[in-house]
Every structure is written in C-alpha cells, then in structure tokens.
C-alpha cells in the first residue's frame, strides 16, 4: 500500500454535527452507573439536582438520544480508521474533559462536532497517533465542555508526518495528595 501523509489528509477533518437530548432521568441514571450511593441524592433526586461533570463525555462516547442516529460511537478518529483500514484494532490512549460551565441537570440539548486536530508519525514500526477535539455547546451556543482524545493506530507509521511531541508531565516521587477507598455496588452492572 502506498503511504499517504495522514497529517495533511486528516487534520481539520470533521464529523457531521450531532445533537444529544437529555433530561433529569438520564442524568440520574448516569450518576447511578458511575457509582452514586444512597448518600449522593444531589445527583439522583431532581430537587436541587446536580449533574456529574463527567456526563460531558457522553457526547463523545454516547449513541442514545443522538441525532442523527448512530449505532456506535463515531469519534473523528474513525475518519483515520476508514483511511488506514487497520487489521489490528486502534487503541484509545487518553481522554481529557475540560469543563467551562455546569451541565443543566434537568434537561437540555448538547450540540457538538468532533474534529481531528493533530496526526503524529511515531516512526517506522511504532504506529501513528490521531488527536481529536469535541466542543460541547448548550442550546444557546455557550461552551459547556471540551473533550480531547488521543487514539493510537498500530499500522499507520512511516508516513513522514510530524513526530509525536515529548510529554512534559512529571510524576512526583511522593505519596498522593488524596486517597479514597471505594467499592463497586453488587448491582452496578445491571445499570
């Protein structure tokens, strides 16, 4: 197969605009599936309800209540998947959620469109990395949150694109700032 410059081909490509409608029941069900307990009524009872901030990832991964309908999550990295046609499944490396305002816990419609922001060539035999960004807006157009994701493709290396930047994350050699014991509810899988 002829190698194409994936960065030139993919950076700036967008998925079609999508919409996700939700109400307080969706927010409560999400909280329960995320592990809300009896003492977490603020996430499950509609009086003075709050939405878990991580509900902002639902537009990226969700398929229920999405217009136009999609039978599986279709992030922009799928555009790369269509071109590369890998024989080995791609790998989601990370997902970052940046919140700008609280999510309305009673009802709303998210408007969003996923786009490819960067494509990196890790070198021959080391794969390629595709970075995407999905801006989630409320009905009035105000930015609620941003989802950034990095996807690794094993079989797309050596196309001559920009190299992957070095990480500037430093993990300190000390005890964590905070730890909490938690458990998975015996019925959580049913949710």
JSON list of C-alpha atoms in Angstrom, two decimals:
[
{"chain": "A", "resi": 1, "resn": "UNK", "atom": "CA", "xyz": [0.00, 0.00, 0.00]},
{"chain": "A", "resi": 2, "resn": "UNK", "atom": "CA", "xyz": [1.26, 3.46, -0.90]},
{"chain": "A", "resi": 3, "resn": "UNK", "atom": "CA", "xyz": [1.95, 5.68, 2.13]},
{"chain": "A", "resi": 4, "resn": "UNK", "atom": "CA", "xyz": [-0.02, 8.91, 2.25]},
{"chain": "A", "resi": 5, "resn": "UNK", "atom": "CA", "xyz": [0.68, 11.87, 4.52]},
{"chain": "A", "resi": 6, "resn": "UNK", "atom": "CA", "xyz": [-2.05, 11.28, 7.08]},
{"chain": "A", "resi": 7, "resn": "UNK", "atom": "CA", "xyz": [-1.45, 14.64, 8.75]},
{"chain": "A", "resi": 8, "resn": "UNK", "atom": "CA", "xyz": [-2.16, 16.57, 5.52]},
{"chain": "A", "resi": 9, "resn": "UNK", "atom": "CA", "xyz": [-5.11, 14.35, 4.73]},
{"chain": "A", "resi": 10, "resn": "UNK", "atom": "CA", "xyz": [-6.79, 14.30, 8.16]},
{"chain": "A", "resi": 11, "resn": "UNK", "atom": "CA", "xyz": [-6.01, 17.44, 10.21]},
{"chain": "A", "resi": 12, "resn": "UNK", "atom": "CA", "xyz": [-9.07, 19.69, 10.18]},
{"chain": "A", "resi": 13, "resn": "UNK", "atom": "CA", "xyz": [-11.48, 16.94, 9.07]},
{"chain": "A", "resi": 14, "resn": "UNK", "atom": "CA", "xyz": [-14.78, 16.98, 10.96]},
{"chain": "A", "resi": 15, "resn": "UNK", "atom": "CA", "xyz": [-17.61, 14.59, 11.68]},
{"chain": "A", "resi": 16, "resn": "UNK", "atom": "CA", "xyz": [-21.12, 15.77, 10.92]},
{"chain": "A", "resi": 17, "resn": "UNK", "atom": "CA", "xyz": [-22.74, 17.98, 13.59]},
{"chain": "A", "resi": 18, "resn": "UNK", "atom": "CA", "xyz": [-24.68, 15.98, 16.16]},
{"chain": "A", "resi": 19, "resn": "UNK", "atom": "CA", "xyz": [-27.18, 16.67, 18.93]},
{"chain": "A", "resi": 20, "resn": "UNK", "atom": "CA", "xyz": [-27.88, 14.83, 22.15]},
{"chain": "A", "resi": 21, "resn": "UNK", "atom": "CA", "xyz": [-31.08, 15.46, 24.10]},
{"chain": "A", "resi": 22, "resn": "UNK", "atom": "CA", "xyz": [-31.19, 14.54, 27.78]},
{"chain": "A", "resi": 23, "resn": "UNK", "atom": "CA", "xyz": [-33.35, 15.06, 30.87]},
{"chain": "A", "resi": 24, "resn": "UNK", "atom": "CA", "xyz": [-33.00, 14.61, 34.63]},
{"chain": "A", "resi": 25, "resn": "UNK", "atom": "CA", "xyz": [-33.65, 10.85, 34.35]},
{"chain": "A", "resi": 26, "resn": "UNK", "atom": "CA", "xyz": [-30.63, 10.46, 32.05]},
{"chain": "A", "resi": 27, "resn": "UNK", "atom": "CA", "xyz": [-28.51, 12.48, 34.50]},
{"chain": "A", "resi": 28, "resn": "UNK", "atom": "CA", "xyz": [-29.70, 10.34, 37.45]},
{"chain": "A", "resi": 29, "resn": "UNK", "atom": "CA", "xyz": [-29.17, 7.04, 35.61]},
{"chain": "A", "resi": 30, "resn": "UNK", "atom": "CA", "xyz": [-25.67, 8.15, 34.60]},
{"chain": "A", "resi": 31, "resn": "UNK", "atom": "CA", "xyz": [-24.88, 9.01, 38.24]},
{"chain": "A", "resi": 32, "resn": "UNK", "atom": "CA", "xyz": [-26.06, 5.57, 39.38]},
{"chain": "A", "resi": 33, "resn": "UNK", "atom": "CA", "xyz": [-23.98, 3.80, 36.72]},
{"chain": "A", "resi": 34, "resn": "UNK", "atom": "CA", "xyz": [-20.97, 5.91, 37.75]},
{"chain": "A", "resi": 35, "resn": "UNK", "atom": "CA", "xyz": [-21.37, 4.69, 41.34]},
{"chain": "A", "resi": 36, "resn": "UNK", "atom": "CA", "xyz": [-23.67, 7.18, 43.13]},
{"chain": "A", "resi": 37, "resn": "UNK", "atom": "CA", "xyz": [-24.71, 5.81, 46.51]},
{"chain": "A", "resi": 38, "resn": "UNK", "atom": "CA", "xyz": [-27.69, 6.42, 48.80]},
{"chain": "A", "resi": 39, "resn": "UNK", "atom": "CA", "xyz": [-25.99, 9.48, 50.30]},
{"chain": "A", "resi": 40, "resn": "UNK", "atom": "CA", "xyz": [-25.47, 11.04, 46.84]},
{"chain": "A", "resi": 41, "resn": "UNK", "atom": "CA", "xyz": [-29.06, 12.28, 46.40]},
{"chain": "A", "resi": 42, "resn": "UNK", "atom": "CA", "xyz": [-27.87, 15.55, 44.85]},
{"chain": "A", "resi": 43, "resn": "UNK", "atom": "CA", "xyz": [-27.03, 13.50, 41.71]},
{"chain": "A", "resi": 44, "resn": "UNK", "atom": "CA", "xyz": [-30.16, 11.32, 41.61]},
{"chain": "A", "resi": 45, "resn": "UNK", "atom": "CA", "xyz": [-33.07, 13.32, 43.09]},
{"chain": "A", "resi": 46, "resn": "UNK", "atom": "CA", "xyz": [-34.49, 16.11, 40.91]},
{"chain": "A", "resi": 47, "resn": "UNK", "atom": "CA", "xyz": [-34.89, 18.64, 43.75]},
{"chain": "A", "resi": 48, "resn": "UNK", "atom": "CA", "xyz": [-31.69, 20.75, 43.79]},
{"chain": "A", "resi": 49, "resn": "UNK", "atom": "CA", "xyz": [-30.11, 18.20, 41.43]},
{"chain": "A", "resi": 50, "resn": "UNK", "atom": "CA", "xyz": [-26.57, 18.46, 40.05]},
{"chain": "A", "resi": 51, "resn": "UNK", "atom": "CA", "xyz": [-25.02, 16.66, 37.10]},
{"chain": "A", "resi": 52, "resn": "UNK", "atom": "CA", "xyz": [-21.74, 14.81, 37.45]},
{"chain": "A", "resi": 53, "resn": "UNK", "atom": "CA", "xyz": [-19.24, 16.76, 35.33]},
{"chain": "A", "resi": 54, "resn": "UNK", "atom": "CA", "xyz": [-18.15, 13.55, 33.62]},
{"chain": "A", "resi": 55, "resn": "UNK", "atom": "CA", "xyz": [-21.59, 13.47, 31.94]},
{"chain": "A", "resi": 56, "resn": "UNK", "atom": "CA", "xyz": [-19.83, 15.82, 29.49]},
{"chain": "A", "resi": 57, "resn": "UNK", "atom": "CA", "xyz": [-18.11, 12.75, 27.97]},
{"chain": "A", "resi": 58, "resn": "UNK", "atom": "CA", "xyz": [-21.44, 11.25, 26.88]},
{"chain": "A", "resi": 59, "resn": "UNK", "atom": "CA", "xyz": [-21.49, 13.14, 23.56]},
{"chain": "A", "resi": 60, "resn": "UNK", "atom": "CA", "xyz": [-18.10, 11.61, 22.71]},
{"chain": "A", "resi": 61, "resn": "UNK", "atom": "CA", "xyz": [-18.99, 8.01, 23.58]},
{"chain": "A", "resi": 62, "resn": "UNK", "atom": "CA", "xyz": [-22.79, 8.02, 23.54]},
{"chain": "A", "resi": 63, "resn": "UNK", "atom": "CA", "xyz": [-25.26, 6.72, 21.00]},
{"chain": "A", "resi": 64, "resn": "UNK", "atom": "CA", "xyz": [-28.59, 7.01, 22.85]},
{"chain": "A", "resi": 65, "resn": "UNK", "atom": "CA", "xyz": [-30.67, 10.14, 22.11]},
{"chain": "A", "resi": 66, "resn": "UNK", "atom": "CA", "xyz": [-28.15, 11.25, 19.45]},
{"chain": "A", "resi": 67, "resn": "UNK", "atom": "CA", "xyz": [-29.33, 12.90, 16.23]},
{"chain": "A", "resi": 68, "resn": "UNK", "atom": "CA", "xyz": [-28.61, 11.87, 13.56]},
{"chain": "A", "resi": 69, "resn": "UNK", "atom": "CA", "xyz": [-28.88, 8.32, 14.91]},
{"chain": "A", "resi": 70, "resn": "UNK", "atom": "CA", "xyz": [-25.66, 6.34, 15.21]},
{"chain": "A", "resi": 71, "resn": "UNK", "atom": "CA", "xyz": [-25.48, 2.68, 16.15]},
{"chain": "A", "resi": 72, "resn": "UNK", "atom": "CA", "xyz": [-21.99, 3.01, 17.65]},
{"chain": "A", "resi": 73, "resn": "UNK", "atom": "CA", "xyz": [-19.87, 5.92, 18.88]},
{"chain": "A", "resi": 74, "resn": "UNK", "atom": "CA", "xyz": [-18.33, 7.68, 15.89]},
{"chain": "A", "resi": 75, "resn": "UNK", "atom": "CA", "xyz": [-15.49, 9.94, 17.05]},
{"chain": "A", "resi": 76, "resn": "UNK", "atom": "CA", "xyz": [-13.42, 11.75, 14.42]},
{"chain": "A", "resi": 77, "resn": "UNK", "atom": "CA", "xyz": [-10.68, 9.14, 14.83]},
{"chain": "A", "resi": 78, "resn": "UNK", "atom": "CA", "xyz": [-12.97, 6.87, 12.79]},
{"chain": "A", "resi": 79, "resn": "UNK", "atom": "CA", "xyz": [-12.10, 9.03, 9.75]},
{"chain": "A", "resi": 80, "resn": "UNK", "atom": "CA", "xyz": [-8.50, 7.86, 10.18]},
{"chain": "A", "resi": 81, "resn": "UNK", "atom": "CA", "xyz": [-9.72, 4.29, 10.65]},
{"chain": "A", "resi": 82, "resn": "UNK", "atom": "CA", "xyz": [-11.52, 4.45, 7.27]},
{"chain": "A", "resi": 83, "resn": "UNK", "atom": "CA", "xyz": [-8.29, 5.52, 5.51]},
{"chain": "A", "resi": 84, "resn": "UNK", "atom": "CA", "xyz": [-5.81, 3.31, 7.36]},
{"chain": "A", "resi": 85, "resn": "UNK", "atom": "CA", "xyz": [-8.09, 0.22, 7.35]},
{"chain": "A", "resi": 86, "resn": "UNK", "atom": "CA", "xyz": [-6.07, -1.43, 10.12]},
{"chain": "A", "resi": 87, "resn": "UNK", "atom": "CA", "xyz": [-6.05, -5.19, 10.67]},
{"chain": "A", "resi": 88, "resn": "UNK", "atom": "CA", "xyz": [-5.31, -4.53, 14.37]},
{"chain": "A", "resi": 89, "resn": "UNK", "atom": "CA", "xyz": [-7.86, -2.51, 16.32]},
{"chain": "A", "resi": 90, "resn": "UNK", "atom": "CA", "xyz": [-6.91, 1.03, 17.30]},
{"chain": "A", "resi": 91, "resn": "UNK", "atom": "CA", "xyz": [-6.33, 1.96, 20.94]},
{"chain": "A", "resi": 92, "resn": "UNK", "atom": "CA", "xyz": [-7.73, 4.91, 22.87]},
{"chain": "A", "resi": 93, "resn": "UNK", "atom": "CA", "xyz": [-4.68, 6.34, 24.68]},
{"chain": "A", "resi": 94, "resn": "UNK", "atom": "CA", "xyz": [-6.30, 9.06, 26.77]},
{"chain": "A", "resi": 95, "resn": "UNK", "atom": "CA", "xyz": [-9.35, 11.22, 27.18]},
{"chain": "A", "resi": 96, "resn": "UNK", "atom": "CA", "xyz": [-9.36, 14.71, 28.69]},
{"chain": "A", "resi": 97, "resn": "UNK", "atom": "CA", "xyz": [-12.50, 16.56, 29.78]},
{"chain": "A", "resi": 98, "resn": "UNK", "atom": "CA", "xyz": [-12.30, 20.33, 30.32]},
{"chain": "A", "resi": 99, "resn": "UNK", "atom": "CA", "xyz": [-15.39, 21.89, 31.93]},
{"chain": "A", "resi": 100, "resn": "UNK", "atom": "CA", "xyz": [-16.41, 25.51, 31.29]},
{"chain": "A", "resi": 101, "resn": "UNK", "atom": "CA", "xyz": [-19.81, 25.61, 32.98]},
{"chain": "A", "resi": 102, "resn": "UNK", "atom": "CA", "xyz": [-22.07, 23.26, 34.95]},
{"chain": "A", "resi": 103, "resn": "UNK", "atom": "CA", "xyz": [-24.34, 20.95, 32.97]},
{"chain": "A", "resi": 104, "resn": "UNK", "atom": "CA", "xyz": [-28.04, 21.78, 33.34]},
{"chain": "A", "resi": 105, "resn": "UNK", "atom": "CA", "xyz": [-29.23, 18.75, 35.35]},
{"chain": "A", "resi": 106, "resn": "UNK", "atom": "CA", "xyz": [-32.94, 18.99, 34.45]},
{"chain": "A", "resi": 107, "resn": "UNK", "atom": "CA", "xyz": [-32.90, 18.92, 30.64]},
{"chain": "A", "resi": 108, "resn": "UNK", "atom": "CA", "xyz": [-31.04, 20.16, 27.65]},
{"chain": "A", "resi": 109, "resn": "UNK", "atom": "CA", "xyz": [-29.62, 19.52, 24.21]},
{"chain": "A", "resi": 110, "resn": "UNK", "atom": "CA", "xyz": [-25.90, 19.27, 23.57]},
{"chain": "A", "resi": 111, "resn": "UNK", "atom": "CA", "xyz": [-24.64, 20.44, 20.17]},
{"chain": "A", "resi": 112, "resn": "UNK", "atom": "CA", "xyz": [-21.25, 19.09, 19.12]},
{"chain": "A", "resi": 113, "resn": "UNK", "atom": "CA", "xyz": [-18.93, 18.28, 16.25]},
{"chain": "A", "resi": 114, "resn": "UNK", "atom": "CA", "xyz": [-15.75, 16.24, 16.58]},
{"chain": "A", "resi": 115, "resn": "UNK", "atom": "CA", "xyz": [-12.65, 17.25, 14.61]},
{"chain": "A", "resi": 116, "resn": "UNK", "atom": "CA", "xyz": [-9.12, 15.99, 14.09]},
{"chain": "A", "resi": 117, "resn": "UNK", "atom": "CA", "xyz": [-6.59, 18.45, 15.48]},
{"chain": "A", "resi": 118, "resn": "UNK", "atom": "CA", "xyz": [-3.25, 16.61, 15.06]},
{"chain": "A", "resi": 119, "resn": "UNK", "atom": "CA", "xyz": [-1.76, 13.49, 13.49]},
{"chain": "A", "resi": 120, "resn": "UNK", "atom": "CA", "xyz": [1.71, 12.31, 14.54]},
{"chain": "A", "resi": 121, "resn": "UNK", "atom": "CA", "xyz": [4.05, 9.77, 12.99]},
{"chain": "A", "resi": 122, "resn": "UNK", "atom": "CA", "xyz": [5.80, 7.81, 15.74]},
{"chain": "A", "resi": 123, "resn": "UNK", "atom": "CA", "xyz": [8.29, 6.32, 13.29]},
{"chain": "A", "resi": 124, "resn": "UNK", "atom": "CA", "xyz": [8.69, 3.09, 11.36]},
{"chain": "A", "resi": 125, "resn": "UNK", "atom": "CA", "xyz": [7.21, 0.18, 13.29]},
{"chain": "A", "resi": 126, "resn": "UNK", "atom": "CA", "xyz": [5.84, 2.44, 16.07]},
{"chain": "A", "resi": 127, "resn": "UNK", "atom": "CA", "xyz": [2.43, 3.49, 14.72]},
{"chain": "A", "resi": 128, "resn": "UNK", "atom": "CA", "xyz": [0.67, 6.82, 14.41]},
{"chain": "A", "resi": 129, "resn": "UNK", "atom": "CA", "xyz": [-1.33, 8.97, 16.82]},
{"chain": "A", "resi": 130, "resn": "UNK", "atom": "CA", "xyz": [-4.52, 10.88, 15.98]},
{"chain": "A", "resi": 131, "resn": "UNK", "atom": "CA", "xyz": [-5.72, 13.65, 18.33]},
{"chain": "A", "resi": 132, "resn": "UNK", "atom": "CA", "xyz": [-9.33, 14.85, 18.25]},
{"chain": "A", "resi": 133, "resn": "UNK", "atom": "CA", "xyz": [-11.35, 17.57, 19.95]},
{"chain": "A", "resi": 134, "resn": "UNK", "atom": "CA", "xyz": [-15.08, 17.75, 20.53]},
{"chain": "A", "resi": 135, "resn": "UNK", "atom": "CA", "xyz": [-16.57, 21.06, 21.74]},
{"chain": "A", "resi": 136, "resn": "UNK", "atom": "CA", "xyz": [-19.90, 20.54, 23.53]},
{"chain": "A", "resi": 137, "resn": "UNK", "atom": "CA", "xyz": [-22.29, 23.51, 23.50]},
{"chain": "A", "resi": 138, "resn": "UNK", "atom": "CA", "xyz": [-25.69, 24.03, 25.07]},
{"chain": "A", "resi": 139, "resn": "UNK", "atom": "CA", "xyz": [-28.73, 25.12, 23.04]},
{"chain": "A", "resi": 140, "resn": "UNK", "atom": "CA", "xyz": [-27.83, 28.82, 23.42]},
{"chain": "A", "resi": 141, "resn": "UNK", "atom": "CA", "xyz": [-24.40, 28.11, 21.91]},
{"chain": "A", "resi": 142, "resn": "UNK", "atom": "CA", "xyz": [-22.41, 28.53, 25.13]},
{"chain": "A", "resi": 143, "resn": "UNK", "atom": "CA", "xyz": [-19.45, 26.18, 25.53]},
{"chain": "A", "resi": 144, "resn": "UNK", "atom": "CA", "xyz": [-20.14, 23.60, 28.26]},
{"chain": "A", "resi": 145, "resn": "UNK", "atom": "CA", "xyz": [-17.06, 21.40, 27.95]},
{"chain": "A", "resi": 146, "resn": "UNK", "atom": "CA", "xyz": [-14.34, 20.15, 25.62]},
{"chain": "A", "resi": 147, "resn": "UNK", "atom": "CA", "xyz": [-13.40, 16.50, 25.10]},
{"chain": "A", "resi": 148, "resn": "UNK", "atom": "CA", "xyz": [-9.89, 15.82, 23.82]},
{"chain": "A", "resi": 149, "resn": "UNK", "atom": "CA", "xyz": [-8.89, 12.31, 22.88]},
{"chain": "A", "resi": 150, "resn": "UNK", "atom": "CA", "xyz": [-5.78, 10.55, 21.60]},
{"chain": "A", "resi": 151, "resn": "UNK", "atom": "CA", "xyz": [-6.03, 7.38, 19.50]},
{"chain": "A", "resi": 152, "resn": "UNK", "atom": "CA", "xyz": [-3.12, 5.10, 18.60]},
{"chain": "A", "resi": 153, "resn": "UNK", "atom": "CA", "xyz": [-3.04, 3.23, 15.27]},
{"chain": "A", "resi": 154, "resn": "UNK", "atom": "CA", "xyz": [-0.52, 0.37, 15.23]},
{"chain": "A", "resi": 155, "resn": "UNK", "atom": "CA", "xyz": [-0.29, 0.12, 11.44]},
{"chain": "A", "resi": 156, "resn": "UNK", "atom": "CA", "xyz": [-0.07, 3.72, 10.22]},
{"chain": "A", "resi": 157, "resn": "UNK", "atom": "CA", "xyz": [3.57, 4.59, 10.85]},
{"chain": "A", "resi": 158, "resn": "UNK", "atom": "CA", "xyz": [6.20, 5.91, 8.48]},
{"chain": "A", "resi": 159, "resn": "UNK", "atom": "CA", "xyz": [4.05, 8.37, 6.54]},
{"chain": "A", "resi": 160, "resn": "UNK", "atom": "CA", "xyz": [6.52, 11.22, 7.09]},
{"chain": "A", "resi": 161, "resn": "UNK", "atom": "CA", "xyz": [4.32, 13.39, 9.27]},
{"chain": "A", "resi": 162, "resn": "UNK", "atom": "CA", "xyz": [5.37, 15.39, 12.33]},
{"chain": "A", "resi": 163, "resn": "UNK", "atom": "CA", "xyz": [6.82, 13.38, 15.22]},
{"chain": "A", "resi": 164, "resn": "UNK", "atom": "CA", "xyz": [4.91, 12.97, 18.48]},
{"chain": "A", "resi": 165, "resn": "UNK", "atom": "CA", "xyz": [5.88, 15.75, 20.91]},
{"chain": "A", "resi": 166, "resn": "UNK", "atom": "CA", "xyz": [7.54, 14.71, 24.15]},
{"chain": "A", "resi": 167, "resn": "UNK", "atom": "CA", "xyz": [5.34, 14.81, 27.21]},
{"chain": "A", "resi": 168, "resn": "UNK", "atom": "CA", "xyz": [6.08, 17.46, 29.82]},
{"chain": "A", "resi": 169, "resn": "UNK", "atom": "CA", "xyz": [4.15, 15.61, 32.54]},
{"chain": "A", "resi": 170, "resn": "UNK", "atom": "CA", "xyz": [6.28, 14.97, 35.60]},
{"chain": "A", "resi": 171, "resn": "UNK", "atom": "CA", "xyz": [5.03, 12.39, 38.06]},
{"chain": "A", "resi": 172, "resn": "UNK", "atom": "CA", "xyz": [6.32, 13.33, 41.51]},
{"chain": "A", "resi": 173, "resn": "UNK", "atom": "CA", "xyz": [8.07, 10.72, 43.62]},
{"chain": "A", "resi": 174, "resn": "UNK", "atom": "CA", "xyz": [5.90, 11.12, 46.72]},
{"chain": "A", "resi": 175, "resn": "UNK", "atom": "CA", "xyz": [2.68, 9.93, 48.31]},
{"chain": "A", "resi": 176, "resn": "UNK", "atom": "CA", "xyz": [-0.57, 11.03, 46.60]},
{"chain": "A", "resi": 177, "resn": "UNK", "atom": "CA", "xyz": [-2.34, 14.17, 47.79]},
{"chain": "A", "resi": 178, "resn": "UNK", "atom": "CA", "xyz": [-5.57, 12.28, 48.41]},
{"chain": "A", "resi": 179, "resn": "UNK", "atom": "CA", "xyz": [-6.77, 8.67, 48.51]},
{"chain": "A", "resi": 180, "resn": "UNK", "atom": "CA", "xyz": [-10.25, 7.25, 48.97]},
{"chain": "A", "resi": 181, "resn": "UNK", "atom": "CA", "xyz": [-11.46, 3.70, 49.34]},
{"chain": "A", "resi": 182, "resn": "UNK", "atom": "CA", "xyz": [-14.40, 2.91, 47.09]},
{"chain": "A", "resi": 183, "resn": "UNK", "atom": "CA", "xyz": [-16.35, -0.13, 46.02]},
{"chain": "A", "resi": 184, "resn": "UNK", "atom": "CA", "xyz": [-18.40, -1.30, 43.08]},
{"chain": "A", "resi": 185, "resn": "UNK", "atom": "CA", "xyz": [-22.00, -1.93, 44.02]},
{"chain": "A", "resi": 186, "resn": "UNK", "atom": "CA", "xyz": [-23.09, -5.57, 43.63]},
{"chain": "A", "resi": 187, "resn": "UNK", "atom": "CA", "xyz": [-25.87, -4.40, 41.25]},
{"chain": "A", "resi": 188, "resn": "UNK", "atom": "CA", "xyz": [-23.94, -1.72, 39.35]},
{"chain": "A", "resi": 189, "resn": "UNK", "atom": "CA", "xyz": [-23.51, -3.97, 36.31]},
{"chain": "A", "resi": 190, "resn": "UNK", "atom": "CA", "xyz": [-27.29, -4.09, 35.96]},
{"chain": "A", "resi": 191, "resn": "UNK", "atom": "CA", "xyz": [-27.38, -0.35, 35.37]}
]
